[in-house]
Amino acid sequence: MIATVVAIVGAVVTVASLLISYLAHRHQVQRAAVLDQREARLQAQEERLETRARAVDRRNDLAQASMIETNITVVPSGIHEGSATPHLKIANPSNQPVLDLRITYAGQHITGAPRGLGPGDQRSIPLPVTTTRGEDPTGFLLQLVIDFTDASGTRWRKEGGIGLQQAASSPNGEQRWLPREPPVVGPVTMPSARRADGPPPWAPASPAPAPGPPARRRRRATLLAALLLLAVLAITIWWLT
């Protein structure tokens, strides 16, 4: 009889141990899943911040070059009635100069163009072509290529009055032009130092604490295991008596 009781108690203890081990393992699995999700969120947040920082840096690089304005006006001739000359109007509204200005029209270099533009400077340059007073100036602008160097020393090209291409050096030392990019419209503005309802918008958000399994659920599982053990012991003792 005693051997039977010992065997039953041992079996109950074994079952209880297995149950507790299972609950502990499930808790570890849930905890690991929560930590993996938290790590994934933090990594995604870091990538977003890096992408935003690169975008701001690129906007700063394009800022001055984007301000260079070019347009064409057709000026009637004072000598020949009905004829006119297209003029390129180029302006530098920025507060820094642009240097090494080179203007090409239909593959022909315009030698009378200025070598640069100072801050707020603008020029009107006649193009080497004669047209009529009613000619659409858009066609002349499409044949224009303007190269210049901004205040930071970066070389730019504006072709056809649209887009910007940055100069880069090839491995063999030759200059090449990067793919065309849209200009930045307006000056670059940084977000305000602090919003009224919280931290600066560019500051990384504080990572949320990892939500673990509720303590109530753990206590409930432990209590269930204890009640099960007591029930099995009570049934065993009642059966033996």
mmCIF file of C-alpha atoms in Angstrom:
data_model
loop_
_atom_site.group_PDB
_atom_site.id
_atom_site.type_symbol
_atom_site.label_atom_id
_atom_site.label_comp_id
_atom_site.label_asym_id
_atom_site.label_seq_id
_atom_site.Cartn_x
_atom_site.Cartn_y
_atom_site.Cartn_z
ATOM 1 C CA MET A 1 0.000 0.000 0.000
ATOM 2 C CA ILE A 2 2.757 2.419 0.944
ATOM 3 C CA ALA A 3 4.563 1.655 -2.320
ATOM 4 C CA THR A 4 1.365 2.436 -4.239
ATOM 5 C CA VAL A 5 0.953 5.777 -2.445
ATOM 6 C CA VAL A 6 4.581 6.669 -3.118
ATOM 7 C CA ALA A 7 4.163 5.777 -6.785
ATOM 8 C CA ILE A 8 1.004 7.852 -7.103
ATOM 9 C CA VAL A 9 2.553 10.834 -5.313
ATOM 10 C CA GLY A 10 5.607 10.557 -7.541
ATOM 11 C CA ALA A 11 3.406 10.476 -10.632
ATOM 12 C CA VAL A 12 1.504 13.536 -9.409
ATOM 13 C CA VAL A 13 4.730 15.393 -8.718
ATOM 14 C CA THR A 14 6.023 14.428 -12.150
ATOM 15 C CA VAL A 15 2.869 15.670 -13.855
ATOM 16 C CA ALA A 16 2.967 18.897 -11.862
ATOM 17 C CA SER A 17 6.636 19.406 -12.759
ATOM 18 C CA LEU A 18 5.881 18.851 -16.438
ATOM 19 C CA LEU A 19 3.018 21.320 -16.266
ATOM 20 C CA ILE A 20 5.164 23.954 -14.575
ATOM 21 C CA SER A 21 7.965 23.346 -17.085
ATOM 22 C CA TYR A 22 5.509 23.751 -19.951
ATOM 23 C CA LEU A 23 4.188 27.016 -18.511
ATOM 24 C CA ALA A 24 7.742 28.319 -18.019
ATOM 25 C CA HIS A 25 8.697 27.346 -21.570
ATOM 26 C CA ARG A 26 5.623 29.067 -22.993
ATOM 27 C CA HIS A 27 6.480 32.194 -21.026
ATOM 28 C CA GLN A 28 10.022 32.183 -22.457
ATOM 29 C CA VAL A 29 8.685 31.745 -25.986
ATOM 30 C CA GLN A 30 6.268 34.642 -25.546
ATOM 31 C CA ARG A 31 9.021 36.790 -24.052
ATOM 32 C CA ALA A 32 11.355 36.029 -26.967
ATOM 33 C CA ALA A 33 8.614 36.909 -29.468
ATOM 34 C CA VAL A 34 8.014 40.235 -27.705
ATOM 35 C CA LEU A 35 11.729 41.039 -27.723
ATOM 36 C CA ASP A 36 11.962 40.195 -31.442
ATOM 37 C CA GLN A 37 9.051 42.505 -32.208
ATOM 38 C CA ARG A 38 10.621 45.288 -30.163
ATOM 39 C CA GLU A 39 13.944 44.883 -31.950
ATOM 40 C CA ALA A 40 12.187 44.968 -35.329
ATOM 41 C CA ARG A 41 10.369 48.181 -34.379
ATOM 42 C CA LEU A 42 13.582 49.842 -33.216
ATOM 43 C CA GLN A 43 15.396 48.836 -36.408
ATOM 44 C CA ALA A 44 12.558 50.169 -38.570
ATOM 45 C CA GLN A 45 12.603 53.428 -36.604
ATOM 46 C CA GLU A 46 16.366 53.806 -37.081
ATOM 47 C CA GLU A 47 15.996 53.212 -40.811
ATOM 48 C CA ARG A 48 13.273 55.870 -41.029
ATOM 49 C CA LEU A 49 15.450 58.374 -39.170
ATOM 50 C CA GLU A 50 18.428 57.633 -41.422
ATOM 51 C CA THR A 51 16.274 58.018 -44.539
ATOM 52 C CA ARG A 52 14.927 61.329 -43.247
ATOM 53 C CA ALA A 53 18.432 62.590 -42.451
ATOM 54 C CA ARG A 54 19.672 61.657 -45.932
ATOM 55 C CA ALA A 55 16.690 63.451 -47.490
ATOM 56 C CA VAL A 56 17.424 66.612 -45.478
ATOM 57 C CA ASP A 57 21.105 66.492 -46.458
ATOM 58 C CA ARG A 58 20.181 66.082 -50.115
ATOM 59 C CA ARG A 59 17.776 69.014 -49.939
ATOM 60 C CA ASN A 60 20.581 71.127 -48.522
ATOM 61 C CA ASP A 61 22.848 70.049 -51.391
ATOM 62 C CA LEU A 62 20.220 71.001 -53.985
ATOM 63 C CA ALA A 63 19.034 74.204 -52.314
ATOM 64 C CA GLN A 64 21.173 76.856 -54.048
ATOM 65 C CA ALA A 65 21.246 75.128 -57.432
ATOM 66 C CA SER A 66 17.452 74.889 -57.361
ATOM 67 C CA MET A 67 17.139 78.662 -56.947
ATOM 68 C CA ILE A 68 18.820 79.449 -60.266
ATOM 69 C CA GLU A 69 16.023 80.690 -62.534
ATOM 70 C CA THR A 70 16.047 80.553 -66.320
ATOM 71 C CA ASN A 71 13.415 81.712 -68.779
ATOM 72 C CA ILE A 72 13.198 83.053 -72.319
ATOM 73 C CA THR A 73 11.654 86.297 -73.499
ATOM 74 C CA VAL A 74 11.325 87.316 -77.146
ATOM 75 C CA VAL A 75 12.479 90.929 -77.680
ATOM 76 C CA PRO A 76 11.247 92.620 -80.896
ATOM 77 C CA SER A 77 13.935 94.059 -83.124
ATOM 78 C CA GLY A 78 14.132 97.826 -83.362
ATOM 79 C CA ILE A 79 15.599 97.647 -86.866
ATOM 80 C CA HIS A 80 13.786 94.887 -88.734
ATOM 81 C CA GLU A 81 10.025 94.958 -88.418
ATOM 82 C CA GLY A 82 8.484 91.598 -87.527
ATOM 83 C CA SER A 83 11.754 90.030 -86.403
ATOM 84 C CA ALA A 84 12.832 89.444 -82.825
ATOM 85 C CA THR A 85 15.655 88.024 -80.745
ATOM 86 C CA PRO A 86 15.123 85.536 -77.894
ATOM 87 C CA HIS A 87 16.869 86.566 -74.683
ATOM 88 C CA LEU A 88 17.831 84.236 -71.863
ATOM 89 C CA LYS A 89 17.034 85.715 -68.476
ATOM 90 C CA ILE A 90 19.055 84.016 -65.756
ATOM 91 C CA ALA A 91 18.814 84.990 -62.097
ATOM 92 C CA ASN A 92 20.474 83.966 -58.850
ATOM 93 C CA PRO A 93 18.013 84.750 -56.002
ATOM 94 C CA SER A 94 20.212 83.040 -53.417
ATOM 95 C CA ASN A 95 22.448 84.881 -50.966
ATOM 96 C CA GLN A 96 25.609 83.232 -52.324
ATOM 97 C CA PRO A 97 27.321 83.492 -55.715
ATOM 98 C CA VAL A 98 27.501 80.903 -58.468
ATOM 99 C CA LEU A 99 30.757 80.592 -60.400
ATOM 100 C CA ASP A 100 32.139 79.185 -63.661
ATOM 101 C CA LEU A 101 28.905 79.853 -65.511
ATOM 102 C CA ARG A 102 28.805 78.288 -68.977
ATOM 103 C CA ILE A 103 25.819 78.643 -71.322
ATOM 104 C CA THR A 104 25.345 76.555 -74.456
ATOM 105 C CA TYR A 105 22.561 77.017 -76.992
ATOM 106 C CA ALA A 106 21.922 74.334 -79.628
ATOM 107 C CA GLY A 107 25.419 72.997 -79.032
ATOM 108 C CA GLN A 108 27.038 76.445 -79.470
ATOM 109 C CA HIS A 109 28.878 78.053 -76.570
ATOM 110 C CA ILE A 110 27.729 81.629 -75.862
ATOM 111 C CA THR A 111 30.909 83.618 -75.372
ATOM 112 C CA GLY A 112 29.191 86.806 -74.216
ATOM 113 C CA ALA A 113 27.680 85.192 -71.133
ATOM 114 C CA PRO A 114 28.892 86.306 -67.678
ATOM 115 C CA ARG A 115 31.384 84.118 -65.865
ATOM 116 C CA GLY A 116 29.234 84.032 -62.759
ATOM 117 C CA LEU A 117 26.315 85.551 -60.888
ATOM 118 C CA GLY A 118 26.512 87.298 -57.554
ATOM 119 C CA PRO A 119 23.889 87.052 -54.810
ATOM 120 C CA GLY A 120 20.593 88.437 -56.108
ATOM 121 C CA ASP A 121 22.124 89.090 -59.536
ATOM 122 C CA GLN A 122 20.268 88.597 -62.830
ATOM 123 C CA ARG A 123 21.272 88.985 -66.473
ATOM 124 C CA SER A 124 19.595 89.098 -69.868
ATOM 125 C CA ILE A 125 21.646 87.408 -72.600
ATOM 126 C CA PRO A 126 20.671 87.453 -76.304
ATOM 127 C CA LEU A 127 20.754 84.081 -78.026
ATOM 128 C CA PRO A 128 22.455 83.660 -81.415
ATOM 129 C CA VAL A 129 19.240 83.186 -83.363
ATOM 130 C CA THR A 130 16.599 85.390 -85.000
ATOM 131 C CA THR A 131 12.892 84.668 -84.795
ATOM 132 C CA THR A 132 9.530 86.337 -85.230
ATOM 133 C CA ARG A 133 7.651 88.266 -82.579
ATOM 134 C CA GLY A 134 4.995 85.576 -82.135
ATOM 135 C CA GLU A 135 7.367 82.633 -81.721
ATOM 136 C CA ASP A 136 6.838 80.428 -78.672
ATOM 137 C CA PRO A 137 9.878 80.891 -76.377
ATOM 138 C CA THR A 138 9.596 77.363 -74.968
ATOM 139 C CA GLY A 139 11.429 75.847 -77.931
ATOM 140 C CA PHE A 140 14.467 78.049 -77.316
ATOM 141 C CA LEU A 141 14.605 77.115 -73.636
ATOM 142 C CA LEU A 142 14.642 73.419 -74.491
ATOM 143 C CA GLN A 143 17.890 73.893 -76.439
ATOM 144 C CA LEU A 144 19.706 75.575 -73.555
ATOM 145 C CA VAL A 145 22.316 73.888 -71.351
ATOM 146 C CA ILE A 146 23.614 75.810 -68.345
ATOM 147 C CA ASP A 147 26.549 74.606 -66.251
ATOM 148 C CA PHE A 148 27.616 76.344 -63.040
ATOM 149 C CA THR A 149 29.369 75.769 -59.716
ATOM 150 C CA ASP A 150 27.548 76.547 -56.469
ATOM 151 C CA ALA A 151 29.027 78.085 -53.336
ATOM 152 C CA SER A 152 30.001 74.675 -51.928
ATOM 153 C CA GLY A 153 32.066 73.849 -55.032
ATOM 154 C CA THR A 154 29.601 71.369 -56.552
ATOM 155 C CA ARG A 155 29.207 71.444 -60.318
ATOM 156 C CA TRP A 156 25.657 71.419 -61.691
ATOM 157 C CA ARG A 157 23.957 71.235 -65.061
ATOM 158 C CA LYS A 158 20.495 72.539 -65.913
ATOM 159 C CA GLU A 159 19.325 71.351 -69.306
ATOM 160 C CA GLY A 160 16.161 72.471 -71.072
ATOM 161 C CA GLY A 161 15.152 74.588 -68.097
ATOM 162 C CA ILE A 162 14.146 71.535 -66.063
ATOM 163 C CA GLY A 163 15.864 69.253 -63.583
ATOM 164 C CA LEU A 164 19.360 69.323 -62.156
ATOM 165 C CA GLN A 165 22.311 67.016 -62.730
ATOM 166 C CA GLN A 166 25.278 66.892 -60.392
ATOM 167 C CA ALA A 167 28.766 66.356 -61.741
ATOM 168 C CA ALA A 168 30.758 63.375 -60.492
ATOM 169 C CA SER A 169 34.159 61.926 -61.279
ATOM 170 C CA SER A 170 34.450 58.561 -63.007
ATOM 171 C CA PRO A 171 37.057 56.007 -61.867
ATOM 172 C CA ASN A 172 39.239 57.075 -64.823
ATOM 173 C CA GLY A 173 39.078 60.725 -63.708
ATOM 174 C CA GLU A 174 36.612 61.928 -66.334
ATOM 175 C CA GLN A 175 33.615 64.027 -65.401
ATOM 176 C CA ARG A 176 30.188 62.459 -65.727
ATOM 177 C CA TRP A 177 26.699 63.642 -64.894
ATOM 178 C CA LEU A 178 24.488 61.882 -62.377
ATOM 179 C CA PRO A 179 20.805 61.180 -63.141
ATOM 180 C CA ARG A 180 18.530 64.181 -63.279
ATOM 181 C CA GLU A 181 16.807 65.244 -60.065
ATOM 182 C CA PRO A 182 13.877 67.587 -59.515
ATOM 183 C CA PRO A 183 14.842 70.903 -57.961
ATOM 184 C CA VAL A 184 13.975 71.842 -54.424
ATOM 185 C CA VAL A 185 11.149 74.355 -54.408
ATOM 186 C CA GLY A 186 11.834 77.150 -51.951
ATOM 187 C CA PRO A 187 14.443 77.356 -49.182
ATOM 188 C CA VAL A 188 15.175 74.471 -46.886
ATOM 189 C CA THR A 189 13.470 74.893 -43.523
ATOM 190 C CA MET A 190 14.148 72.818 -40.458
ATOM 191 C CA PRO A 191 11.337 71.853 -38.046
ATOM 192 C CA SER A 192 10.785 74.058 -35.021
ATOM 193 C CA ALA A 193 12.863 73.357 -31.932
ATOM 194 C CA ARG A 194 9.977 71.923 -29.941
ATOM 195 C CA ARG A 195 6.318 71.297 -30.488
ATOM 196 C CA ALA A 196 3.803 72.466 -27.940
ATOM 197 C CA ASP A 197 2.645 68.933 -27.224
ATOM 198 C CA GLY A 198 5.923 67.059 -27.000
ATOM 199 C CA PRO A 199 9.582 66.641 -28.002
ATOM 200 C CA PRO A 200 11.116 67.850 -31.292
ATOM 201 C CA PRO A 201 9.678 65.996 -34.310
ATOM 202 C CA TRP A 202 13.098 64.776 -35.403
ATOM 203 C CA ALA A 203 13.949 63.286 -31.991
ATOM 204 C CA PRO A 204 13.669 59.491 -31.847
ATOM 205 C CA ALA A 205 10.688 58.339 -29.911
ATOM 206 C CA SER A 206 11.382 56.662 -26.598
ATOM 207 C CA PRO A 207 11.130 52.919 -27.059
ATOM 208 C CA ALA A 208 8.026 51.537 -25.458
ATOM 209 C CA PRO A 209 8.620 49.011 -22.688
ATOM 210 C CA ALA A 210 8.315 45.448 -23.873
ATOM 211 C CA PRO A 211 4.909 44.185 -22.847
ATOM 212 C CA GLY A 212 5.366 40.862 -21.064
ATOM 213 C CA PRO A 213 2.639 38.346 -20.272
ATOM 214 C CA PRO A 214 0.233 39.786 -17.678
ATOM 215 C CA ALA A 215 1.063 38.897 -14.096
ATOM 216 C CA ARG A 216 -2.543 37.879 -13.520
ATOM 217 C CA ARG A 217 -2.266 35.211 -16.211
ATOM 218 C CA ARG A 218 0.906 33.789 -14.659
ATOM 219 C CA ARG A 219 -0.664 33.696 -11.191
ATOM 220 C CA ARG A 220 -3.726 31.994 -12.610
ATOM 221 C CA ALA A 221 -1.596 29.275 -14.270
ATOM 222 C CA THR A 222 0.371 28.662 -11.062
ATOM 223 C CA LEU A 223 -2.812 28.499 -8.992
ATOM 224 C CA LEU A 224 -4.331 26.058 -11.480
ATOM 225 C CA ALA A 225 -1.294 23.785 -11.249
ATOM 226 C CA ALA A 226 -1.411 23.883 -7.434
ATOM 227 C CA LEU A 227 -5.134 23.117 -7.361
ATOM 228 C CA LEU A 228 -4.649 20.255 -9.777
ATOM 229 C CA LEU A 229 -1.901 18.821 -7.584
ATOM 230 C CA LEU A 230 -4.052 19.129 -4.442
ATOM 231 C CA ALA A 231 -7.012 17.555 -6.235
ATOM 232 C CA VAL A 232 -4.945 14.573 -7.343
ATOM 233 C CA LEU A 233 -3.536 14.134 -3.809
ATOM 234 C CA ALA A 234 -6.998 14.378 -2.303
ATOM 235 C CA ILE A 235 -8.408 11.806 -4.719
ATOM 236 C CA THR A 236 -5.470 9.481 -4.050
ATOM 237 C CA ILE A 237 -5.845 9.713 -0.249
ATOM 238 C CA TRP A 238 -9.616 9.223 -0.463
ATOM 239 C CA TRP A 239 -9.152 6.184 -2.709
ATOM 240 C CA LEU A 240 -6.617 4.615 -0.374
ATOM 241 C CA THR A 241 -8.755 5.158 2.709
#
